[in-house]
One Martini backbone bead per residue (centre of mass of N, CA, C, O) as a GRO file, in nm:
protein
  407
    1UNK     BB    1   0.050   0.063  -0.015
    2UNK     BB    2   0.286   0.279  -0.005
    3UNK     BB    3   0.311   0.332  -0.327
    4UNK     BB    4   0.036   0.496  -0.335
    5UNK     BB    5   0.155   0.686  -0.171
    6UNK     BB    6   0.294   0.968  -0.159
    7UNK     BB    7   0.609   1.081  -0.040
    8UNK     BB    8   0.514   1.327   0.131
    9UNK     BB    9   0.293   1.151   0.318
   10UNK     BB   10   0.454   0.930   0.477
   11UNK     BB   11   0.563   1.060   0.737
   12UNK     BB   12   0.298   1.186   0.841
   13UNK     BB   13   0.148   0.901   0.866
   14UNK     BB   14   0.366   0.784   1.061
   15UNK     BB   15   0.236   0.959   1.268
   16UNK     BB   16   0.033   0.887   1.534
   17UNK     BB   17  -0.071   1.152   1.634
   18UNK     BB   18  -0.173   1.246   1.371
   19UNK     BB   19  -0.374   1.029   1.303
   20UNK     BB   20  -0.552   1.085   1.545
   21UNK     BB   21  -0.623   1.374   1.500
   22UNK     BB   22  -0.755   1.330   1.217
   23UNK     BB   23  -0.993   1.184   1.318
   24UNK     BB   24  -1.106   1.426   1.484
   25UNK     BB   25  -1.127   1.612   1.233
   26UNK     BB   26  -1.307   1.453   1.062
   27UNK     BB   27  -1.558   1.438   1.257
   28UNK     BB   28  -1.580   1.751   1.281
   29UNK     BB   29  -1.620   1.811   0.982
   30UNK     BB   30  -1.882   1.654   0.953
   31UNK     BB   31  -2.048   1.844   1.135
   32UNK     BB   32  -2.014   2.099   0.971
   33UNK     BB   33  -2.135   1.993   0.709
   34UNK     BB   34  -2.417   1.951   0.840
   35UNK     BB   35  -2.448   2.254   0.927
   36UNK     BB   36  -2.492   2.395   0.648
   37UNK     BB   37  -2.799   2.299   0.665
   38UNK     BB   38  -2.908   2.320   0.973
   39UNK     BB   39  -2.881   2.619   1.053
   40UNK     BB   40  -3.075   2.728   0.828
   41UNK     BB   41  -3.324   2.534   0.861
   42UNK     BB   42  -3.397   2.616   1.137
   43UNK     BB   43  -3.440   2.908   1.115
   44UNK     BB   44  -3.680   2.860   0.904
   45UNK     BB   45  -3.857   2.708   1.130
   46UNK     BB   46  -3.851   2.954   1.344
   47UNK     BB   47  -3.927   3.178   1.157
   48UNK     BB   48  -4.077   3.419   1.014
   49UNK     BB   49  -4.139   3.451   0.682
   50UNK     BB   50  -4.076   3.771   0.658
   51UNK     BB   51  -3.782   3.721   0.836
   52UNK     BB   52  -3.605   3.474   0.745
   53UNK     BB   53  -3.343   3.619   0.616
   54UNK     BB   54  -3.243   3.743   0.864
   55UNK     BB   55  -3.218   3.482   1.048
   56UNK     BB   56  -3.031   3.326   0.863
   57UNK     BB   57  -2.804   3.530   0.867
   58UNK     BB   58  -2.768   3.530   1.176
   59UNK     BB   59  -2.707   3.220   1.212
   60UNK     BB   60  -2.459   3.202   1.001
   61UNK     BB   61  -2.291   3.422   1.150
   62UNK     BB   62  -2.299   3.306   1.438
   63UNK     BB   63  -2.119   3.039   1.345
   64UNK     BB   64  -1.858   3.274   1.308
   65UNK     BB   65  -1.825   3.592   1.378
   66UNK     BB   66  -1.751   3.580   1.695
   67UNK     BB   67  -1.450   3.498   1.649
   68UNK     BB   68  -1.344   3.777   1.593
   69UNK     BB   69  -1.406   3.893   1.876
   70UNK     BB   70  -1.228   3.677   2.024
   71UNK     BB   71  -0.960   3.751   1.892
   72UNK     BB   72  -0.965   4.036   2.027
   73UNK     BB   73  -1.066   4.011   2.331
   74UNK     BB   74  -0.846   3.739   2.394
   75UNK     BB   75  -0.556   3.808   2.324
   76UNK     BB   76  -0.400   3.850   2.592
   77UNK     BB   77  -0.495   3.563   2.729
   78UNK     BB   78  -0.436   3.356   2.468
   79UNK     BB   79  -0.159   3.391   2.325
   80UNK     BB   80  -0.003   3.192   2.557
   81UNK     BB   81  -0.166   2.948   2.503
   82UNK     BB   82  -0.167   2.642   2.445
   83UNK     BB   83  -0.277   2.472   2.166
   84UNK     BB   84  -0.423   2.241   2.315
   85UNK     BB   85  -0.618   2.434   2.492
   86UNK     BB   86  -0.753   2.587   2.260
   87UNK     BB   87  -0.879   2.341   2.115
   88UNK     BB   88  -1.036   2.236   2.371
   89UNK     BB   89  -1.200   2.493   2.447
   90UNK     BB   90  -1.352   2.518   2.153
   91UNK     BB   91  -1.494   2.231   2.163
   92UNK     BB   92  -1.641   2.270   2.427
   93UNK     BB   93  -1.813   2.514   2.377
   94UNK     BB   94  -1.938   2.414   2.126
   95UNK     BB   95  -2.071   2.146   2.243
   96UNK     BB   96  -2.251   2.292   2.456
   97UNK     BB   97  -2.416   2.508   2.305
   98UNK     BB   98  -2.505   2.333   2.060
   99UNK     BB   99  -2.644   2.126   2.248
  100UNK     BB  100  -2.882   2.312   2.364
  101UNK     BB  101  -3.060   2.336   2.115
  102UNK     BB  102  -3.206   2.054   2.112
  103UNK     BB  103  -3.322   2.084   2.394
  104UNK     BB  104  -3.488   2.342   2.347
  105UNK     BB  105  -3.653   2.238   2.121
  106UNK     BB  106  -3.789   1.981   2.264
  107UNK     BB  107  -3.884   2.191   2.507
  108UNK     BB  108  -4.023   2.456   2.355
  109UNK     BB  109  -3.801   2.724   2.383
  110UNK     BB  110  -3.699   2.786   2.098
  111UNK     BB  111  -3.584   3.078   1.967
  112UNK     BB  112  -3.436   3.280   1.757
  113UNK     BB  113  -3.259   3.450   1.970
  114UNK     BB  114  -3.148   3.209   2.112
  115UNK     BB  115  -3.031   3.054   1.884
  116UNK     BB  116  -2.824   3.296   1.805
  117UNK     BB  117  -2.688   3.305   2.081
  118UNK     BB  118  -2.568   3.020   2.094
  119UNK     BB  119  -2.396   3.034   1.838
  120UNK     BB  120  -2.231   3.262   1.927
  121UNK     BB  121  -2.102   3.149   2.179
  122UNK     BB  122  -1.985   2.893   2.037
  123UNK     BB  123  -1.775   3.088   1.852
  124UNK     BB  124  -1.574   3.269   2.031
  125UNK     BB  125  -1.312   3.042   1.994
  126UNK     BB  126  -1.275   2.953   1.695
  127UNK     BB  127  -1.011   3.109   1.610
  128UNK     BB  128  -0.832   2.981   1.829
  129UNK     BB  129  -0.883   2.682   1.749
  130UNK     BB  130  -0.760   2.703   1.468
  131UNK     BB  131  -0.486   2.815   1.567
  132UNK     BB  132  -0.430   2.562   1.751
  133UNK     BB  133  -0.419   2.348   1.513
  134UNK     BB  134  -0.188   2.472   1.337
  135UNK     BB  135   0.020   2.482   1.577
  136UNK     BB  136   0.023   2.188   1.652
  137UNK     BB  137   0.130   2.086   1.386
  138UNK     BB  138   0.399   2.257   1.406
  139UNK     BB  139   0.490   2.111   1.669
  140UNK     BB  140   0.468   1.808   1.564
  141UNK     BB  141   0.627   1.900   1.291
  142UNK     BB  142   0.829   1.941   1.060
  143UNK     BB  143   0.865   2.167   0.816
  144UNK     BB  144   0.877   1.949   0.574
  145UNK     BB  145   0.567   1.844   0.671
  146UNK     BB  146   0.344   2.072   0.682
  147UNK     BB  147   0.216   2.085   0.392
  148UNK     BB  148   0.110   1.782   0.396
  149UNK     BB  149  -0.070   1.827   0.652
  150UNK     BB  150  -0.245   2.062   0.557
  151UNK     BB  151  -0.357   1.915   0.305
  152UNK     BB  152  -0.491   1.676   0.454
  153UNK     BB  153  -0.683   1.851   0.632
  154UNK     BB  154  -0.815   2.006   0.386
  155UNK     BB  155  -0.934   1.752   0.260
  156UNK     BB  156  -1.123   1.662   0.491
  157UNK     BB  157  -1.303   1.925   0.466
  158UNK     BB  158  -1.396   1.852   0.169
  159UNK     BB  159  -1.513   1.576   0.228
  160UNK     BB  160  -1.727   1.673   0.436
  161UNK     BB  161  -1.878   1.828   0.202
  162UNK     BB  162  -2.006   1.559   0.096
  163UNK     BB  163  -2.134   1.413   0.333
  164UNK     BB  164  -2.275   1.608   0.536
  165UNK     BB  165  -2.512   1.734   0.358
  166UNK     BB  166  -2.634   1.465   0.280
  167UNK     BB  167  -2.709   1.372   0.570
  168UNK     BB  168  -2.875   1.640   0.650
  169UNK     BB  169  -3.088   1.636   0.416
  170UNK     BB  170  -3.227   1.385   0.529
  171UNK     BB  171  -3.274   1.454   0.832
  172UNK     BB  172  -3.441   1.725   0.802
  173UNK     BB  173  -3.677   1.554   0.655
  174UNK     BB  174  -3.724   1.301   0.868
  175UNK     BB  175  -3.674   1.494   1.122
  176UNK     BB  176  -3.436   1.733   1.241
  177UNK     BB  177  -3.231   2.006   1.270
  178UNK     BB  178  -3.157   1.963   1.568
  179UNK     BB  179  -3.038   1.685   1.554
  180UNK     BB  180  -2.799   1.763   1.369
  181UNK     BB  181  -2.677   1.963   1.601
  182UNK     BB  182  -2.633   1.745   1.796
  183UNK     BB  183  -2.416   1.591   1.630
  184UNK     BB  184  -2.226   1.818   1.607
  185UNK     BB  185  -2.178   1.843   1.909
  186UNK     BB  186  -2.048   1.550   1.930
  187UNK     BB  187  -1.797   1.598   1.756
  188UNK     BB  188  -1.662   1.805   1.949
  189UNK     BB  189  -1.632   1.612   2.181
  190UNK     BB  190  -1.468   1.400   2.058
  191UNK     BB  191  -1.228   1.590   1.999
  192UNK     BB  192  -1.190   1.679   2.295
  193UNK     BB  193  -1.123   1.383   2.409
  194UNK     BB  194  -0.885   1.311   2.212
  195UNK     BB  195  -0.704   1.559   2.300
  196UNK     BB  196  -0.695   1.475   2.600
  197UNK     BB  197  -0.592   1.166   2.543
  198UNK     BB  198  -0.336   1.295   2.402
  199UNK     BB  199   0.001   1.259   2.375
  200UNK     BB  200   0.192   1.559   2.361
  201UNK     BB  201   0.444   1.744   2.267
  202UNK     BB  202   0.493   1.987   2.472
  203UNK     BB  203   0.189   2.068   2.602
  204UNK     BB  204   0.269   2.264   2.853
  205UNK     BB  205   0.370   2.475   2.669
  206UNK     BB  206   0.406   2.737   2.495
  207UNK     BB  207   0.349   2.862   2.202
  208UNK     BB  208   0.560   2.960   1.940
  209UNK     BB  209   0.294   2.984   1.768
  210UNK     BB  210   0.102   3.265   1.619
  211UNK     BB  211  -0.146   3.270   1.413
  212UNK     BB  212  -0.299   3.541   1.571
  213UNK     BB  213  -0.078   3.788   1.583
  214UNK     BB  214  -0.112   4.121   1.621
  215UNK     BB  215   0.149   4.230   1.616
  216UNK     BB  216   0.233   4.086   1.355
  217UNK     BB  217  -0.010   4.218   1.195
  218UNK     BB  218   0.067   4.498   1.211
  219UNK     BB  219   0.342   4.467   1.065
  220UNK     BB  220   0.218   4.327   0.806
  221UNK     BB  221   0.075   4.576   0.699
  222UNK     BB  222   0.307   4.744   0.661
  223UNK     BB  223   0.449   4.557   0.456
  224UNK     BB  224   0.202   4.546   0.251
  225UNK     BB  225   0.221   4.854   0.177
  226UNK     BB  226   0.523   4.797   0.048
  227UNK     BB  227   0.347   4.562  -0.131
  228UNK     BB  228   0.118   4.602  -0.358
  229UNK     BB  229   0.065   4.315  -0.467
  230UNK     BB  230  -0.002   4.185  -0.182
  231UNK     BB  231  -0.229   4.382  -0.124
  232UNK     BB  232  -0.409   4.311  -0.364
  233UNK     BB  233  -0.438   4.004  -0.283
  234UNK     BB  234  -0.590   4.064  -0.025
  235UNK     BB  235  -0.820   4.237  -0.135
  236UNK     BB  236  -0.927   4.010  -0.324
  237UNK     BB  237  -0.985   3.798  -0.120
  238UNK     BB  238  -1.173   3.953   0.076
  239UNK     BB  239  -1.400   4.014  -0.150
  240UNK     BB  240  -1.440   3.721  -0.228
  241UNK     BB  241  -1.536   3.629   0.066
  242UNK     BB  242  -1.762   3.831   0.082
  243UNK     BB  243  -1.928   3.747  -0.173
  244UNK     BB  244  -1.985   3.444  -0.055
  245UNK     BB  245  -2.168   3.494   0.202
  246UNK     BB  246  -2.460   3.513   0.094
  247UNK     BB  247  -2.494   3.230  -0.026
  248UNK     BB  248  -2.552   3.086   0.261
  249UNK     BB  249  -2.830   3.225   0.268
  250UNK     BB  250  -2.973   3.207  -0.026
  251UNK     BB  251  -2.985   2.904  -0.080
  252UNK     BB  252  -3.204   2.789   0.134
  253UNK     BB  253  -3.428   3.010   0.023
  254UNK     BB  254  -3.428   2.892  -0.264
  255UNK     BB  255  -3.528   2.613  -0.193
  256UNK     BB  256  -3.799   2.706  -0.038
  257UNK     BB  257  -3.926   2.948  -0.193
  258UNK     BB  258  -3.868   2.888  -0.504
  259UNK     BB  259  -3.864   2.558  -0.517
  260UNK     BB  260  -4.008   2.384  -0.299
  261UNK     BB  261  -3.785   2.219  -0.131
  262UNK     BB  262  -3.615   2.001   0.020
  263UNK     BB  263  -3.329   1.943   0.203
  264UNK     BB  264  -3.185   1.746  -0.003
  265UNK     BB  265  -3.121   1.968  -0.209
  266UNK     BB  266  -2.916   2.128  -0.033
  267UNK     BB  267  -2.739   1.881   0.020
  268UNK     BB  268  -2.655   1.842  -0.275
  269UNK     BB  269  -2.533   2.102  -0.339
  270UNK     BB  270  -2.294   2.073  -0.126
  271UNK     BB  271  -2.187   1.808  -0.209
  272UNK     BB  272  -2.105   1.883  -0.489
  273UNK     BB  273  -1.920   2.106  -0.423
  274UNK     BB  274  -1.716   1.925  -0.248
  275UNK     BB  275  -1.639   1.747  -0.494
  276UNK     BB  276  -1.531   1.973  -0.672
  277UNK     BB  277  -1.320   2.085  -0.465
  278UNK     BB  278  -1.149   1.842  -0.428
  279UNK     BB  279  -1.084   1.780  -0.734
  280UNK     BB  280  -0.962   2.074  -0.791
  281UNK     BB  281  -0.742   2.079  -0.587
  282UNK     BB  282  -0.598   1.812  -0.668
  283UNK     BB  283  -0.538   1.899  -0.960
  284UNK     BB  284  -0.375   2.152  -0.908
  285UNK     BB  285  -0.161   2.043  -0.717
  286UNK     BB  286  -0.037   1.842  -0.928
  287UNK     BB  287   0.082   2.081  -1.054
  288UNK     BB  288   0.397   2.227  -1.103
  289UNK     BB  289   0.308   2.477  -1.288
  290UNK     BB  290   0.181   2.825  -1.251
  291UNK     BB  291   0.013   3.116  -1.330
  292UNK     BB  292  -0.098   3.256  -1.047
  293UNK     BB  293  -0.254   3.502  -1.113
  294UNK     BB  294  -0.435   3.419  -1.350
  295UNK     BB  295  -0.573   3.186  -1.189
  296UNK     BB  296  -0.686   3.343  -0.961
  297UNK     BB  297  -0.852   3.542  -1.125
  298UNK     BB  298  -1.007   3.317  -1.281
  299UNK     BB  299  -1.162   3.216  -1.045
  300UNK     BB  300  -1.332   3.458  -0.980
  301UNK     BB  301  -1.476   3.467  -1.239
  302UNK     BB  302  -1.578   3.149  -1.250
  303UNK     BB  303  -1.749   3.168  -0.990
  304UNK     BB  304  -1.950   3.383  -1.080
  305UNK     BB  305  -2.064   3.248  -1.332
  306UNK     BB  306  -2.200   3.012  -1.175
  307UNK     BB  307  -2.414   3.218  -1.023
  308UNK     BB  308  -2.586   3.355  -1.248
  309UNK     BB  309  -2.817   3.141  -1.315
  310UNK     BB  310  -2.980   3.194  -1.036
  311UNK     BB  311  -3.118   3.474  -1.159
  312UNK     BB  312  -3.279   3.261  -1.326
  313UNK     BB  313  -3.525   3.063  -1.490
  314UNK     BB  314  -3.389   2.769  -1.433
  315UNK     BB  315  -3.323   2.467  -1.415
  316UNK     BB  316  -3.216   2.298  -1.143
  317UNK     BB  317  -2.994   2.121  -1.296
  318UNK     BB  318  -2.821   2.365  -1.373
  319UNK     BB  319  -2.753   2.477  -1.079
  320UNK     BB  320  -2.614   2.224  -0.995
  321UNK     BB  321  -2.392   2.221  -1.213
  322UNK     BB  322  -2.276   2.484  -1.137
  323UNK     BB  323  -2.210   2.433  -0.836
  324UNK     BB  324  -2.008   2.215  -0.902
  325UNK     BB  325  -1.819   2.367  -1.076
  326UNK     BB  326  -1.771   2.598  -0.862
  327UNK     BB  327  -1.605   2.405  -0.680
  328UNK     BB  328  -1.384   2.340  -0.873
  329UNK     BB  329  -1.297   2.649  -0.879
  330UNK     BB  330  -1.272   2.728  -0.568
  331UNK     BB  331  -1.089   2.522  -0.424
  332UNK     BB  332  -0.787   2.631  -0.499
  333UNK     BB  333  -0.772   2.936  -0.391
  334UNK     BB  334  -0.614   2.922  -0.116
  335UNK     BB  335  -0.357   2.787  -0.213
  336UNK     BB  336  -0.288   2.989  -0.423
  337UNK     BB  337  -0.274   3.251  -0.245
  338UNK     BB  338  -0.055   3.159  -0.058
  339UNK     BB  339   0.154   3.082  -0.272
  340UNK     BB  340   0.178   3.368  -0.388
  341UNK     BB  341   0.277   3.491  -0.115
  342UNK     BB  342   0.523   3.319  -0.085
  343UNK     BB  343   0.657   3.398  -0.355
  344UNK     BB  344   0.652   3.736  -0.308
  345UNK     BB  345   0.755   3.727  -0.036
  346UNK     BB  346   0.982   3.798   0.193
  347UNK     BB  347   1.113   3.563   0.399
  348UNK     BB  348   1.144   3.747   0.657
  349UNK     BB  349   0.815   3.844   0.617
  350UNK     BB  350   0.603   3.608   0.599
  351UNK     BB  351   0.479   3.572   0.873
  352UNK     BB  352   0.356   3.855   0.919
  353UNK     BB  353   0.187   3.848   0.649
  354UNK     BB  354   0.014   3.608   0.739
  355UNK     BB  355  -0.100   3.741   1.006
  356UNK     BB  356  -0.248   3.966   0.838
  357UNK     BB  357  -0.422   3.786   0.664
  358UNK     BB  358  -0.580   3.628   0.898
  359UNK     BB  359  -0.698   3.882   1.039
  360UNK     BB  360  -0.865   3.984   0.792
  361UNK     BB  361  -1.017   3.718   0.693
  362UNK     BB  362  -1.198   3.671   0.930
  363UNK     BB  363  -1.433   3.892   0.821
  364UNK     BB  364  -1.537   3.859   0.553
  365UNK     BB  365  -1.764   3.636   0.540
  366UNK     BB  366  -1.925   3.703   0.791
  367UNK     BB  367  -2.021   3.979   0.679
  368UNK     BB  368  -2.153   3.866   0.422
  369UNK     BB  369  -2.348   3.693   0.573
  370UNK     BB  370  -2.491   3.923   0.743
  371UNK     BB  371  -2.583   4.088   0.468
  372UNK     BB  372  -2.757   3.857   0.336
  373UNK     BB  373  -3.021   3.895   0.493
  374UNK     BB  374  -3.117   4.176   0.381
  375UNK     BB  375  -3.082   4.111   0.092
  376UNK     BB  376  -3.277   3.870   0.067
  377UNK     BB  377  -3.534   4.035   0.178
  378UNK     BB  378  -3.507   4.262  -0.052
  379UNK     BB  379  -3.450   4.074  -0.331
  380UNK     BB  380  -3.403   3.781  -0.297
  381UNK     BB  381  -3.242   3.495  -0.364
  382UNK     BB  382  -3.195   3.505  -0.670
  383UNK     BB  383  -3.078   3.794  -0.682
  384UNK     BB  384  -2.840   3.739  -0.476
  385UNK     BB  385  -2.697   3.519  -0.634
  386UNK     BB  386  -2.665   3.678  -0.901
  387UNK     BB  387  -2.526   3.922  -0.781
  388UNK     BB  388  -2.281   3.791  -0.657
  389UNK     BB  389  -2.171   3.685  -0.934
  390UNK     BB  390  -2.143   3.967  -1.068
  391UNK     BB  391  -1.957   4.103  -0.853
  392UNK     BB  392  -1.739   3.892  -0.898
  393UNK     BB  393  -1.670   3.938  -1.182
  394UNK     BB  394  -1.597   4.235  -1.154
  395UNK     BB  395  -1.373   4.189  -0.966
  396UNK     BB  396  -1.195   4.011  -1.169
  397UNK     BB  397  -1.175   4.238  -1.384
  398UNK     BB  398  -1.040   4.451  -1.222
  399UNK     BB  399  -0.793   4.271  -1.160
  400UNK     BB  400  -0.707   4.234  -1.459
  401UNK     BB  401  -0.659   4.519  -1.529
  402UNK     BB  402  -0.444   4.588  -1.305
  403UNK     BB  403  -0.250   4.356  -1.405
  404UNK     BB  404  -0.202   4.460  -1.683
  405UNK     BB  405  -0.104   4.746  -1.613
  406UNK     BB  406   0.135   4.663  -1.437
  407UNK     BB  407   0.278   4.479  -1.679
   0.00000   0.00000   0.00000
């Protein structure tokens, strides 16, 4: 079997602790994949029809956006906490407060404000948990194995986007979206127990790597301002993620309000998106050399074009196919944009620039998701999806023109 596994991955997979952690990450990612469907679907079930868009936007944003506030509010206290404890604390908080949602639902006391509040509290430490995860991998593995490890962990996340929405789409139809969130909570508890029971090297000392170090971030922003090309890349990435945010709000409402379809269709959309993203990421990653800037800008334009048909009265099969293709186009973007920064940044300043990038991008998609609620209420799901696509195409065209002018 070893000859089937590419050589870069063999030493990583030979690490017993890494294998154990990836099991926990895989289970947790599966819960996140299910929540793509369940969070929005439960908000639709709880909210009055006239304000469903606002509550869906609030719920989806609450699942992620407070992590930005947590990254800033708890910076002084948590910056020196060991990575293992950060990951453990995030998963305990996630598991407990998301676990209250199904209990309140079955007790008949769950209201839209309570639901959004529980989701918001559950995500307060999520940015730090994510930082702890990648810092832990950096502590666990030597530098020449980290890229392979990060790629494997990222592939697990895309794979969960295939299975999670499909499972959730069935469960919200035959059972309840609250039950799906209960399962999501259990996946966080599973990861917390696994991390607590795993013996990690140097787990008791403070982490030497700070993934969201705000002092480094401030210095990184100053460095980015002195490198217009990299500042332009960060700006492009921020707006690309921002314009993606409304999709997470408008798509479930498009399924319920425009198509009058069950949750299985929403699960199908996200499952096929995940398949496309996984295949697209692996295909691009296998290529030796790429013109990084043109391909990155091409991804922005291509993703926008796949959303445009949602704005018209086309058959559902067409939008399903477009969303699948969109996943294949969208999938490689993160890896390419990071690789582009690694290629263009001065090596001695790379860490500070990446810290600035992480701090900035924490806000992009959640803010877009929060604004997606009012937009969907005002314009309707179809117009919001199509408008997001057109705006993304315009963003890519502007970037293309600026790139051509610079060259």
